[in-house]
């Protein structure tokens, strides 16, 4: 059985790895990041394998949270010095959105919940076609920011929304729950591969060339725990 298929029931195997400014770690195969508290200082930075100057992407992650109601939740933040280049949110009104330095494109999809949901986002600059995918099922497509290029040399953060590089976090926007299987490609994966990722038949899915959860380079700040996914 592949670890990606196992539900993240938290047992006693929590490891505290929250030493600020510790050296980067690598590889989270079979693991989940647990954000147990609402804080303004706990987060994880991810180091991409290649430049994030992007004219297309597929971003996938598995998320579980019990946050609900009128609450913004940051799900992914990629920020350069002055701009939010790619931020993914659950908005106050419960819809989901991503922002490419500017206004958002907003989608009405099923809510995240206490069980793992595989959320993917695809975007492609030439057409601007964008979509959210929930457990392998695609939302309606929207046209957003055609011709745009995401800029390189920023930092990816899980758990907090940086209003400046890299700080001004707001606990009321932080992520509380579990994140695993963060994978990202610099192109749009076909539907068959996004569905295969969800059903764990990943043999024919190329590994993420920006982030690959099996080898991902990450650094934990504050109270974020690495736990076995099973
Ligand atoms: C962060 O949270 C702590 C504890 O709740 C609080 O004392 C502090 O002022 C907060 N810092 C910022 C920058 O909001
Ligand atoms: C996705 O689609 C499948 C097959 O159409 C369906 O069984 C499943 O419930 C859908 N999942 C979600 C999260 O909508
Ligand atoms: Ca903010």
mmCIF file of C-alpha atoms and ligand atoms in Angstrom:
data_model
loop_
_atom_site.group_PDB
_atom_site.id
_atom_site.type_symbol
_atom_site.label_atom_id
_atom_site.label_comp_id
_atom_site.label_asym_id
_atom_site.label_seq_id
_atom_site.Cartn_x
_atom_site.Cartn_y
_atom_site.Cartn_z
ATOM 1 C CA UNK A 1 0.000 0.000 0.000
ATOM 2 C CA UNK A 2 1.289 3.435 -0.866
ATOM 3 C CA UNK A 3 1.484 5.893 2.018
ATOM 4 C CA UNK A 4 -0.390 8.447 -0.052
ATOM 5 C CA UNK A 5 -3.511 6.315 0.241
ATOM 6 C CA UNK A 6 -3.499 6.067 3.991
ATOM 7 C CA UNK A 7 -5.654 8.366 6.055
ATOM 8 C CA UNK A 8 -3.766 10.636 8.369
ATOM 9 C CA UNK A 9 -4.977 9.377 11.732
ATOM 10 C CA UNK A 10 -2.639 10.956 14.216
ATOM 11 C CA UNK A 11 -1.108 8.435 16.562
ATOM 12 C CA UNK A 12 1.687 8.730 19.067
ATOM 13 C CA UNK A 13 4.444 9.145 16.489
ATOM 14 C CA UNK A 14 4.555 12.931 16.481
ATOM 15 C CA UNK A 15 8.026 14.333 16.252
ATOM 16 C CA UNK A 16 8.725 17.855 17.331
ATOM 17 C CA UNK A 17 10.930 19.412 14.707
ATOM 18 C CA UNK A 18 10.257 23.044 15.382
ATOM 19 C CA UNK A 19 13.655 24.610 15.770
ATOM 20 C CA UNK A 20 13.648 28.043 14.191
ATOM 21 C CA UNK A 21 16.342 28.606 11.575
ATOM 22 C CA UNK A 22 17.486 25.002 11.668
ATOM 23 C CA UNK A 23 19.069 23.625 8.502
ATOM 24 C CA UNK A 24 16.717 22.538 5.733
ATOM 25 C CA UNK A 25 15.458 18.977 5.771
ATOM 26 C CA UNK A 26 14.561 16.944 2.693
ATOM 27 C CA UNK A 27 11.975 14.326 1.803
ATOM 28 C CA UNK A 28 8.512 13.832 3.264
ATOM 29 C CA UNK A 29 7.474 10.570 1.603
ATOM 30 C CA UNK A 30 4.727 8.987 3.725
ATOM 31 C CA UNK A 31 4.681 12.023 6.009
ATOM 32 C CA UNK A 32 2.304 14.867 6.781
ATOM 33 C CA UNK A 33 2.943 18.322 8.197
ATOM 34 C CA UNK A 34 0.720 18.956 11.217
ATOM 35 C CA UNK A 35 -0.166 22.538 12.148
ATOM 36 C CA UNK A 36 -1.971 21.997 15.470
ATOM 37 C CA UNK A 37 -2.281 25.596 16.662
ATOM 38 C CA UNK A 38 -3.536 28.920 15.381
ATOM 39 C CA UNK A 39 -0.373 31.029 15.568
ATOM 40 C CA UNK A 40 1.269 34.052 13.975
ATOM 41 C CA UNK A 41 4.707 32.446 13.844
ATOM 42 C CA UNK A 42 4.499 28.786 12.811
ATOM 43 C CA UNK A 43 5.141 27.987 9.171
ATOM 44 C CA UNK A 44 7.154 25.875 6.748
ATOM 45 C CA UNK A 45 9.229 27.197 3.863
ATOM 46 C CA UNK A 46 9.709 25.056 0.757
ATOM 47 C CA UNK A 47 12.643 25.324 -1.637
ATOM 48 C CA UNK A 48 11.685 24.776 -5.291
ATOM 49 C CA UNK A 49 13.825 22.521 -7.483
ATOM 50 C CA UNK A 50 13.829 25.041 -10.312
ATOM 51 C CA UNK A 51 13.040 28.668 -11.018
ATOM 52 C CA UNK A 52 9.454 29.671 -10.371
ATOM 53 C CA UNK A 53 9.285 31.913 -13.415
ATOM 54 C CA UNK A 54 6.103 30.252 -14.621
ATOM 55 C CA UNK A 55 3.717 30.506 -17.560
ATOM 56 C CA UNK A 56 1.750 27.482 -16.367
ATOM 57 C CA UNK A 57 1.525 25.246 -13.339
ATOM 58 C CA UNK A 58 -0.213 22.373 -11.616
ATOM 59 C CA UNK A 59 -0.153 22.588 -7.813
ATOM 60 C CA UNK A 60 -1.509 19.670 -5.796
ATOM 61 C CA UNK A 61 -1.706 19.181 -2.057
ATOM 62 C CA UNK A 62 -3.657 17.111 0.433
ATOM 63 C CA UNK A 63 -5.345 19.154 3.121
ATOM 64 C CA UNK A 64 -7.378 18.410 6.227
ATOM 65 C CA UNK A 65 -8.758 21.084 8.536
ATOM 66 C CA UNK A 66 -11.618 21.657 10.927
ATOM 67 C CA UNK A 67 -11.528 25.427 10.409
ATOM 68 C CA UNK A 68 -14.893 26.577 9.141
ATOM 69 C CA UNK A 69 -17.302 29.497 9.133
ATOM 70 C CA UNK A 70 -16.217 33.077 8.468
ATOM 71 C CA UNK A 71 -12.490 32.571 8.466
ATOM 72 C CA UNK A 72 -9.864 33.239 5.832
ATOM 73 C CA UNK A 73 -7.403 30.345 5.553
ATOM 74 C CA UNK A 74 -4.100 30.629 3.719
ATOM 75 C CA UNK A 75 -3.390 27.356 1.898
ATOM 76 C CA UNK A 76 -0.212 28.226 -0.055
ATOM 77 C CA UNK A 77 1.805 31.420 -0.415
ATOM 78 C CA UNK A 78 4.556 32.182 -2.911
ATOM 79 C CA UNK A 79 5.857 35.689 -2.382
ATOM 80 C CA UNK A 80 8.658 37.704 -3.923
ATOM 81 C CA UNK A 81 10.009 40.801 -2.214
ATOM 82 C CA UNK A 82 7.103 43.090 -3.131
ATOM 83 C CA UNK A 83 4.356 40.859 -4.538
ATOM 84 C CA UNK A 84 2.163 37.891 -3.695
ATOM 85 C CA UNK A 85 2.989 35.867 -6.809
ATOM 86 C CA UNK A 86 0.749 32.853 -6.160
ATOM 87 C CA UNK A 87 -1.448 32.715 -3.089
ATOM 88 C CA UNK A 88 -4.193 30.161 -2.526
ATOM 89 C CA UNK A 89 -7.000 30.961 -0.084
ATOM 90 C CA UNK A 90 -10.166 29.744 1.404
ATOM 91 C CA UNK A 91 -12.033 33.061 1.517
ATOM 92 C CA UNK A 92 -14.244 34.505 4.292
ATOM 93 C CA UNK A 93 -17.374 33.442 2.403
ATOM 94 C CA UNK A 94 -16.171 29.837 2.097
ATOM 95 C CA UNK A 95 -15.195 30.004 -1.575
ATOM 96 C CA UNK A 96 -11.688 29.111 -2.778
ATOM 97 C CA UNK A 97 -9.425 31.389 -4.756
ATOM 98 C CA UNK A 98 -5.956 31.953 -6.061
ATOM 99 C CA UNK A 99 -4.204 35.239 -6.693
ATOM 100 C CA UNK A 100 -1.420 35.905 -9.198
ATOM 101 C CA UNK A 101 -0.224 39.320 -7.913
ATOM 102 C CA UNK A 102 -3.523 41.153 -8.205
ATOM 103 C CA UNK A 103 -7.202 40.357 -7.995
ATOM 104 C CA UNK A 104 -8.367 36.793 -7.453
ATOM 105 C CA UNK A 105 -10.073 34.119 -9.467
ATOM 106 C CA UNK A 106 -12.698 32.559 -7.205
ATOM 107 C CA UNK A 107 -14.269 29.084 -7.298
ATOM 108 C CA UNK A 108 -17.254 27.565 -5.549
ATOM 109 C CA UNK A 109 -16.099 24.066 -4.568
ATOM 110 C CA UNK A 110 -16.851 21.648 -1.701
ATOM 111 C CA UNK A 111 -15.398 22.619 1.700
ATOM 112 C CA UNK A 112 -12.243 21.124 3.121
ATOM 113 C CA UNK A 113 -12.991 19.012 6.186
ATOM 114 C CA UNK A 114 -11.394 16.831 8.828
ATOM 115 C CA UNK A 115 -10.605 14.120 6.259
ATOM 116 C CA UNK A 116 -7.900 14.529 3.645
ATOM 117 C CA UNK A 117 -8.957 16.254 0.444
ATOM 118 C CA UNK A 118 -6.708 16.373 -2.591
ATOM 119 C CA UNK A 119 -6.835 19.908 -3.907
ATOM 120 C CA UNK A 120 -5.134 20.761 -7.214
ATOM 121 C CA UNK A 121 -5.009 24.012 -9.136
ATOM 122 C CA UNK A 122 -4.111 24.343 -12.798
ATOM 123 C CA UNK A 123 -3.386 27.550 -14.722
ATOM 124 C CA UNK A 124 -1.939 28.233 -18.119
ATOM 125 C CA UNK A 125 -0.919 31.681 -19.346
ATOM 126 C CA UNK A 126 -1.565 31.360 -23.083
ATOM 127 C CA UNK A 127 -5.304 30.858 -22.650
ATOM 128 C CA UNK A 128 -5.654 31.896 -19.026
ATOM 129 C CA UNK A 129 -7.643 28.706 -18.396
ATOM 130 C CA UNK A 130 -7.672 27.883 -14.704
ATOM 131 C CA UNK A 131 -9.421 25.347 -12.492
ATOM 132 C CA UNK A 132 -9.585 23.818 -9.042
ATOM 133 C CA UNK A 133 -9.665 20.031 -8.732
ATOM 134 C CA UNK A 134 -11.185 18.302 -5.700
ATOM 135 C CA UNK A 135 -10.262 14.646 -5.257
ATOM 136 C CA UNK A 136 -9.603 14.406 -8.986
ATOM 137 C CA UNK A 137 -12.794 16.167 -10.107
ATOM 138 C CA UNK A 138 -12.403 19.414 -12.018
ATOM 139 C CA UNK A 139 -14.346 22.606 -11.283
ATOM 140 C CA UNK A 140 -15.754 24.747 -14.041
ATOM 141 C CA UNK A 141 -12.866 26.463 -15.852
ATOM 142 C CA UNK A 142 -12.349 30.228 -15.701
ATOM 143 C CA UNK A 143 -10.161 32.521 -17.763
ATOM 144 C CA UNK A 144 -7.691 34.411 -15.576
ATOM 145 C CA UNK A 145 -4.584 36.503 -16.244
ATOM 146 C CA UNK A 146 -3.828 35.362 -19.767
ATOM 147 C CA UNK A 147 -0.356 36.496 -20.828
ATOM 148 C CA UNK A 148 0.839 36.728 -17.218
ATOM 149 C CA UNK A 149 4.157 35.316 -15.982
ATOM 150 C CA UNK A 150 4.732 34.347 -12.353
ATOM 151 C CA UNK A 151 8.022 35.876 -11.226
ATOM 152 C CA UNK A 152 11.016 33.914 -9.842
ATOM 153 C CA UNK A 153 13.199 34.328 -6.737
ATOM 154 C CA UNK A 154 10.533 34.331 -4.058
ATOM 155 C CA UNK A 155 9.774 32.010 -1.170
ATOM 156 C CA UNK A 156 7.011 29.449 -0.754
ATOM 157 C CA UNK A 157 5.370 29.309 2.673
ATOM 158 C CA UNK A 158 2.819 26.906 4.133
ATOM 159 C CA UNK A 159 0.829 27.901 7.223
ATOM 160 C CA UNK A 160 0.977 31.718 7.128
ATOM 161 C CA UNK A 161 0.220 34.623 4.821
ATOM 162 C CA UNK A 162 3.224 36.961 4.626
ATOM 163 C CA UNK A 163 2.069 40.574 4.223
ATOM 164 C CA UNK A 164 5.717 41.465 3.773
ATOM 165 C CA UNK A 165 8.783 39.372 2.887
ATOM 166 C CA UNK A 166 8.733 37.213 5.130
ATOM 167 C CA UNK A 167 6.639 38.382 8.018
ATOM 168 C CA UNK A 168 3.575 40.294 9.207
ATOM 169 C CA UNK A 169 1.702 37.059 9.753
ATOM 170 C CA UNK A 170 -1.865 37.134 11.056
ATOM 171 C CA UNK A 171 -2.985 34.251 13.287
ATOM 172 C CA UNK A 172 -6.570 34.769 12.081
ATOM 173 C CA UNK A 173 -5.460 33.793 8.544
ATOM 174 C CA UNK A 174 -3.131 30.954 9.507
ATOM 175 C CA UNK A 175 -3.631 27.323 8.520
ATOM 176 C CA UNK A 176 -4.582 24.830 11.244
ATOM 177 C CA UNK A 177 -4.738 21.168 10.250
ATOM 178 C CA UNK A 178 -2.640 18.826 8.144
ATOM 179 C CA UNK A 179 -0.875 19.260 4.809
ATOM 180 C CA UNK A 180 0.811 16.529 2.788
ATOM 181 C CA UNK A 181 1.708 15.541 -0.755
ATOM 182 C CA UNK A 182 2.585 19.019 -1.966
ATOM 183 C CA UNK A 183 3.628 18.480 -5.564
ATOM 184 C CA UNK A 184 4.015 21.078 -8.290
ATOM 185 C CA UNK A 185 4.772 21.022 -12.011
ATOM 186 C CA UNK A 186 5.598 23.886 -14.392
ATOM 187 C CA UNK A 187 2.871 22.744 -16.815
ATOM 188 C CA UNK A 188 -0.740 21.586 -16.721
ATOM 189 C CA UNK A 189 -1.143 17.880 -16.045
ATOM 190 C CA UNK A 190 -3.839 16.077 -18.046
ATOM 191 C CA UNK A 191 -7.031 15.077 -16.259
ATOM 192 C CA UNK A 192 -6.063 11.386 -16.334
ATOM 193 C CA UNK A 193 -2.899 12.123 -14.328
ATOM 194 C CA UNK A 194 -4.640 14.343 -11.779
ATOM 195 C CA UNK A 195 -7.178 11.558 -11.233
ATOM 196 C CA UNK A 196 -4.337 9.005 -11.024
ATOM 197 C CA UNK A 197 -2.634 11.097 -8.330
ATOM 198 C CA UNK A 198 -5.823 11.002 -6.299
ATOM 199 C CA UNK A 199 -6.247 7.245 -6.659
ATOM 200 C CA UNK A 200 -2.526 6.738 -5.917
ATOM 201 C CA UNK A 201 -1.849 4.996 -9.231
ATOM 202 C CA UNK A 202 1.068 7.362 -9.699
ATOM 203 C CA UNK A 203 3.266 5.060 -11.779
ATOM 204 C CA UNK A 204 2.484 6.964 -14.965
ATOM 205 C CA UNK A 205 2.513 10.430 -13.418
ATOM 206 C CA UNK A 206 5.793 12.325 -13.784
ATOM 207 C CA UNK A 207 7.229 13.579 -10.511
ATOM 208 C CA UNK A 208 6.699 17.241 -9.754
ATOM 209 C CA UNK A 209 9.576 19.214 -11.286
ATOM 210 C CA UNK A 210 9.083 22.202 -8.949
ATOM 211 C CA UNK A 211 8.084 20.293 -5.797
ATOM 212 C CA UNK A 212 8.235 16.522 -5.336
ATOM 213 C CA UNK A 213 6.994 15.498 -1.872
ATOM 214 C CA UNK A 214 9.376 12.510 -1.813
ATOM 215 C CA UNK A 215 12.460 14.718 -1.987
ATOM 216 C CA UNK A 216 11.060 18.129 -1.059
ATOM 217 C CA UNK A 217 13.451 20.520 0.697
ATOM 218 C CA UNK A 218 11.706 22.176 3.622
ATOM 219 C CA UNK A 219 12.384 24.143 6.771
ATOM 220 C CA UNK A 220 10.121 24.260 9.799
ATOM 221 C CA UNK A 221 9.645 27.418 11.866
ATOM 222 C CA UNK A 222 7.715 27.332 15.136
ATOM 223 C CA UNK A 223 5.209 24.665 16.112
ATOM 224 C CA UNK A 224 4.772 22.498 13.051
ATOM 225 C CA UNK A 225 5.125 18.739 13.452
ATOM 226 C CA UNK A 226 6.157 16.020 11.020
ATOM 227 C CA UNK A 227 4.048 12.898 11.499
ATOM 228 C CA UNK A 228 3.695 9.640 9.660
ATOM 229 C CA UNK A 229 0.763 9.844 7.246
ATOM 230 C CA UNK A 230 -0.559 6.474 8.422
HETATM 231 C C1 LIG B 1 1.747 37.190 17.775
HETATM 232 O O1 LIG B 1 0.995 36.519 18.779
HETATM 233 C C2 LIG B 1 1.461 36.787 20.083
HETATM 234 C C3 LIG B 1 0.731 35.850 21.026
HETATM 235 O O2 LIG B 1 -0.637 35.787 20.747
HETATM 236 C C4 LIG B 1 1.252 38.266 20.381
HETATM 237 O O3 LIG B 1 1.688 38.579 21.684
HETATM 238 C C5 LIG B 1 2.043 39.088 19.360
HETATM 239 O O4 LIG B 1 1.796 40.464 19.549
HETATM 240 C C6 LIG B 1 1.663 38.677 17.945
HETATM 241 N N1 LIG B 1 2.588 39.352 17.015
HETATM 242 C C7 LIG B 1 2.173 39.934 15.919
HETATM 243 C C8 LIG B 1 3.221 40.542 15.054
HETATM 244 O O5 LIG B 1 0.988 39.987 15.586
HETATM 245 C C1 LIG B 2 -15.783 12.881 -8.134
HETATM 246 O O1 LIG B 2 -16.396 12.171 -9.168
HETATM 247 C C2 LIG B 2 -16.677 10.831 -8.850
HETATM 248 C C3 LIG B 2 -17.124 10.134 -10.114
HETATM 249 O O2 LIG B 2 -17.901 10.970 -10.900
HETATM 250 C C4 LIG B 2 -17.693 10.808 -7.735
HETATM 251 O O3 LIG B 2 -17.977 9.483 -7.380
HETATM 252 C C5 LIG B 2 -17.129 11.526 -6.527
HETATM 253 O O4 LIG B 2 -18.067 11.596 -5.498
HETATM 254 C C6 LIG B 2 -16.678 12.913 -6.904
HETATM 255 N N1 LIG B 2 -15.960 13.494 -5.797
HETATM 256 C C7 LIG B 2 -16.189 14.731 -5.365
HETATM 257 C C8 LIG B 2 -15.309 15.189 -4.245
HETATM 258 O O5 LIG B 2 -17.027 15.458 -5.840
HETATM 259 CA CA1 LIG B 3 -2.364 38.835 5.726
#
